[in-house]
Amino acid sequence: MRRSGRLPRPMVRCSGHHRNNLCRLGCDAVSLQIAKLILYSRRGEVREVAFRLGGLNILTGASKTGKSAIIDIIDYCTGRSECNVADGVIRKYVGWYALLFQIGGGQIFIARRNPDVGDRTNGDIYMARGSNIETPVESALFKNTTVGAVEKFLGAAIGISENEHRPPTPTRDPLEANFRHALLLSFQDQNDIDSKQRLFHRQGDDFVSQAIKDTLPYFLGAVDEDRLFKQSQLDQAKRELRQLERQLRDADALDSSTFPRARALLDEAKQVGLIDERTVALTYEAVLAVLQRVVRETGVRDNLMVGDGEDVLAGLRSERQGLRTELERINAEIRSTRTFTSETSGYEREAKEQRARLSAVGLIKHGDHDPAHCPLCESKLLVPAPTVVQMQRSLQELSNQLEAVEAENPRLQLRLASLNREETDIEERLRDNQQQIAARMRENEILRVQQDSFILQARTTGKITQYVETASTADASSGLKSAIAASRIRVAALERELDAEAVKEKLDTFLNIIGRYMTQYSDDLELEHRGSQLRLDIRALTVVADTLDGPVPLFRMGSGENWVGYHVLAHLALHKWFRQKKRPVPGFIIFDQPSQAHYPPDRDAEGSIDALSDEDQTAVLQLFKLAADAAAELAPDLQIIIMDHADLKPDWFAAAVIQRWRKGEKLIPTSWLQ
């Protein structure tokens, strides 16, 4: 179910006090720990795995119960670009993955939709903050933020400040440490923990190894929090110093005896018309005075520039089009009027002829007569003739029409004369308009030539202005040298504060302390090179044992027992440092299958190690006891989570077990599969 809008109110109970605490999380590093891992089935069922805060958490169980998926689920919920949960039951039946983080006095709930079958990722992610968040129902989950926003929020929450690592050579871009980098220090999956080549999670992935090397000094605290601000100050100071040094070089380049640059500018000013060609200046001072006058007069010349005449020309052309349209209208009306006049004249001629014929009716006497006989000769007619009255009536109507036509003719002639005058006037205006267009086009051509000249003059004026300013600076070269000296002192001071050697010295000191922690932890494990001084080599990203025969890196140490042991103690030592120094790294470390070198899955016997040799039993017990002691030492700031097959008998181990996944109990409940 997808929704958008505000967060559902019933889900979060958050006091203003705790909201303010969460808002201030970016100021100081706060231990971020996992309170719950939550899965939602595609039918809306909920599966929760609760973790103990600030202590050791052991999740023991058989193979193929879902233990190893926990790291991938956490990684995906916190912003991993792809979901690396193995294809199978989990990917098939889970609809959403979710985490509930505890951080200071507040909580953060993050849920992310499981990608569809065949997909590697899904951008639907939901986040809520509060002081006591209850697990929401599946229908309440919807996309209310972005993966990138969640990453940035988590980084700010654990206290990652603005930072930047600048490589010593420009072959790589600067890198900013973020939450994803910090998370690499909190995971040790079963492929990491027994590797002799890789000490850190995803160290073998493209660019990840270099990213760890670049960001680890920041996470360890060897890089000052305000280093980025100081770096920007140094960049600005160097820019100012370069500008001052350039001004001094330009000033020193002036030669007051031959002054070739000044002479060349004077000649150029003559060529472009800035000064009279007859101007003579024989000394450097005279040439400089002329050039200074050119600079002063620049504003006056700028004001004399004539505006562009294209607008006027466009107006004239628009006027011409209007006149042509009006002329066409008048010509059409003249043609219509002339046609009407011609037709009226023809009608008048025909009507007069007809009236003349009808006038003969006056020869006939009025009185009774037989219409069947001719009124003149009294002969019988085949068709009866009109009566005299009818003919007289027709004659009268025709006379009336002739009078109307004769009255209209003068008005038509007047209208035709008026139209002819309008035609003549518009034709005259068109001729005048055409003359103006031709004149404006000639003026525009002159303007273009003038503007080209102005451009050349402006370029030359710019050169002269720069030269005059430099010459003026030369007069105050002593003050310029003093400014350069002060600027160099400031640059040197900032460089000392940002000295890479100072960072290296601090980093070496911190690594020595971490190495001492590692050495102390190794006393509790039966490892090769036990008793040697251990150190963390962050250039090679490995553990090194300094022996009487020389340094021995991890990849030259034999057996999986040593690789697992050194992985565990190195990360415990690192997180001890992180928690002591309140560094912006998540307050949890997760180990997956640390007993695998002694207790592989194929030898699992309900978690019991009784069948193992005494040496293997001792090694497994020592490894878990080291984790338990470290958790107790750093409580409540560090949360240690271990997923393993082993289920040991000591009370301290049993007290740390949070769940046992055996006899059908798994990460995915059996009921989900039905």
PDB file of N, CA and C in Angstrom, residues 38-48 90-98 114 137-139 668-669 671-673:
ATOM      1  N   ILE A  38      12.902  -5.362  12.202  1.00  0.00           N
ATOM      2  CA  ILE A  38      11.494  -5.688  11.974  1.00  0.00           C
ATOM      3  C   ILE A  38      11.297  -6.061  10.510  1.00  0.00           C
ATOM      4  N   LEU A  39      10.561  -7.142  10.297  1.00  0.00           N
ATOM      5  CA  LEU A  39      10.191  -7.549   8.944  1.00  0.00           C
ATOM      6  C   LEU A  39       8.674  -7.550   8.823  1.00  0.00           C
ATOM      7  N   TYR A  40       8.182  -7.140   7.651  1.00  0.00           N
ATOM      8  CA  TYR A  40       6.751  -7.180   7.341  1.00  0.00           C
ATOM      9  C   TYR A  40       6.555  -8.149   6.181  1.00  0.00           C
ATOM     10  N   SER A  41       5.657  -9.099   6.349  1.00  0.00           N
ATOM     11  CA  SER A  41       5.366 -10.012   5.248  1.00  0.00           C
ATOM     12  C   SER A  41       4.552  -9.284   4.191  1.00  0.00           C
ATOM     13  N   ARG A  42       4.433  -9.911   3.053  1.00  0.00           N
ATOM     14  CA  ARG A  42       3.644  -9.302   1.978  1.00  0.00           C
ATOM     15  C   ARG A  42       2.147  -9.318   2.307  1.00  0.00           C
ATOM     16  N   ARG A  43       1.774 -10.045   3.358  1.00  0.00           N
ATOM     17  CA  ARG A  43       0.385 -10.035   3.824  1.00  0.00           C
ATOM     18  C   ARG A  43       0.198  -9.098   5.010  1.00  0.00           C
ATOM     19  N   GLY A  44       1.275  -8.421   5.444  1.00  0.00           N
ATOM     20  CA  GLY A  44       1.158  -7.473   6.537  1.00  0.00           C
ATOM     21  C   GLY A  44       1.531  -8.017   7.898  1.00  0.00           C
ATOM     22  N   GLU A  45       1.969  -9.286   7.981  1.00  0.00           N
ATOM     23  CA  GLU A  45       2.392  -9.842   9.268  1.00  0.00           C
ATOM     24  C   GLU A  45       3.722  -9.226   9.688  1.00  0.00           C
ATOM     25  N   VAL A  46       3.974  -9.210  11.003  1.00  0.00           N
ATOM     26  CA  VAL A  46       5.152  -8.533  11.543  1.00  0.00           C
ATOM     27  C   VAL A  46       6.032  -9.527  12.291  1.00  0.00           C
ATOM     28  N   ARG A  47       7.339  -9.445  12.035  1.00  0.00           N
ATOM     29  CA  ARG A  47       8.335 -10.246  12.764  1.00  0.00           C
ATOM     30  C   ARG A  47       9.357  -9.293  13.363  1.00  0.00           C
ATOM     31  N   GLU A  48       9.530  -9.345  14.687  1.00  0.00           N
ATOM     32  CA  GLU A  48      10.457  -8.451  15.370  1.00  0.00           C
ATOM     33  C   GLU A  48      11.595  -9.245  15.996  1.00  0.00           C
ATOM     34  N   ILE A  90      13.555 -15.165   2.242  1.00  0.00           N
ATOM     35  CA  ILE A  90      13.426 -13.799   2.758  1.00  0.00           C
ATOM     36  C   ILE A  90      12.976 -12.854   1.649  1.00  0.00           C
ATOM     37  N   ARG A  91      13.648 -12.904   0.504  1.00  0.00           N
ATOM     38  CA  ARG A  91      13.294 -12.007  -0.596  1.00  0.00           C
ATOM     39  C   ARG A  91      11.891 -12.312  -1.124  1.00  0.00           C
ATOM     40  N   LYS A  92      11.459 -13.556  -1.000  1.00  0.00           N
ATOM     41  CA  LYS A  92      10.167 -13.951  -1.560  1.00  0.00           C
ATOM     42  C   LYS A  92       9.001 -13.508  -0.692  1.00  0.00           C
ATOM     43  N   TYR A  93       9.163 -13.578   0.637  1.00  0.00           N
ATOM     44  CA  TYR A  93       8.011 -13.371   1.518  1.00  0.00           C
ATOM     45  C   TYR A  93       8.005 -12.029   2.246  1.00  0.00           C
ATOM     46  N   VAL A  94       9.112 -11.301   2.238  1.00  0.00           N
ATOM     47  CA  VAL A  94       9.156 -10.029   2.963  1.00  0.00           C
ATOM     48  C   VAL A  94       8.681  -8.896   2.062  1.00  0.00           C
ATOM     49  N   GLY A  95       7.817  -8.029   2.615  1.00  0.00           N
ATOM     50  CA  GLY A  95       7.360  -6.842   1.881  1.00  0.00           C
ATOM     51  C   GLY A  95       8.170  -5.605   2.227  1.00  0.00           C
ATOM     52  N   TRP A  96       8.461  -5.422   3.519  1.00  0.00           N
ATOM     53  CA  TRP A  96       9.259  -4.282   3.988  1.00  0.00           C
ATOM     54  C   TRP A  96      10.285  -4.778   5.003  1.00  0.00           C
ATOM     55  N   TYR A  97      11.494  -4.173   4.966  1.00  0.00           N
ATOM     56  CA  TYR A  97      12.489  -4.340   6.024  1.00  0.00           C
ATOM     57  C   TYR A  97      12.463  -3.067   6.873  1.00  0.00           C
ATOM     58  N   ALA A  98      12.693  -3.203   8.175  1.00  0.00           N
ATOM     59  CA  ALA A  98      12.654  -2.013   9.029  1.00  0.00           C
ATOM     60  C   ALA A  98      13.641  -2.141  10.180  1.00  0.00           C
ATOM     61  N   ASN A 114      11.015  -3.981   0.143  1.00  0.00           N
ATOM     62  CA  ASN A 114      11.797  -5.037  -0.489  1.00  0.00           C
ATOM     63  C   ASN A 114      11.642  -4.929  -2.007  1.00  0.00           C
ATOM     64  N   VAL A 137       1.817  -0.633  11.843  1.00  0.00           N
ATOM     65  CA  VAL A 137       1.302  -1.702  10.989  1.00  0.00           C
ATOM     66  C   VAL A 137       1.801  -1.475   9.564  1.00  0.00           C
ATOM     67  N   GLU A 138       1.775  -2.523   8.776  1.00  0.00           N
ATOM     68  CA  GLU A 138       2.320  -2.432   7.412  1.00  0.00           C
ATOM     69  C   GLU A 138       1.575  -1.412   6.566  1.00  0.00           C
ATOM     70  N   SER A 139       0.279  -1.258   6.786  1.00  0.00           N
ATOM     71  CA  SER A 139      -0.512  -0.326   5.982  1.00  0.00           C
ATOM     72  C   SER A 139      -0.140   1.127   6.250  1.00  0.00           C
ATOM     73  N   ILE A 668      12.399 -15.870   9.284  1.00  0.00           N
ATOM     74  CA  ILE A 668      11.084 -15.872   8.642  1.00  0.00           C
ATOM     75  C   ILE A 668      10.228 -16.946   9.308  1.00  0.00           C
ATOM     76  N   PRO A 669       9.140 -16.570   9.978  1.00  0.00           N
ATOM     77  CA  PRO A 669       8.287 -17.562  10.646  1.00  0.00           C
ATOM     78  C   PRO A 669       7.702 -18.556   9.644  1.00  0.00           C
ATOM     79  N   SER A 671       4.812 -19.712   9.607  1.00  0.00           N
ATOM     80  CA  SER A 671       3.437 -19.341   9.237  1.00  0.00           C
ATOM     81  C   SER A 671       3.395 -18.459   7.997  1.00  0.00           C
ATOM     82  N   TRP A 672       4.479 -17.721   7.739  1.00  0.00           N
ATOM     83  CA  TRP A 672       4.495 -16.859   6.550  1.00  0.00           C
ATOM     84  C   TRP A 672       4.519 -17.684   5.268  1.00  0.00           C
ATOM     85  N   LEU A 673       5.042 -18.899   5.353  1.00  0.00           N
ATOM     86  CA  LEU A 673       5.206 -19.731   4.166  1.00  0.00           C
ATOM     87  C   LEU A 673       3.942 -20.505   3.833  1.00  0.00           C
TER      88      LEU A 673
END
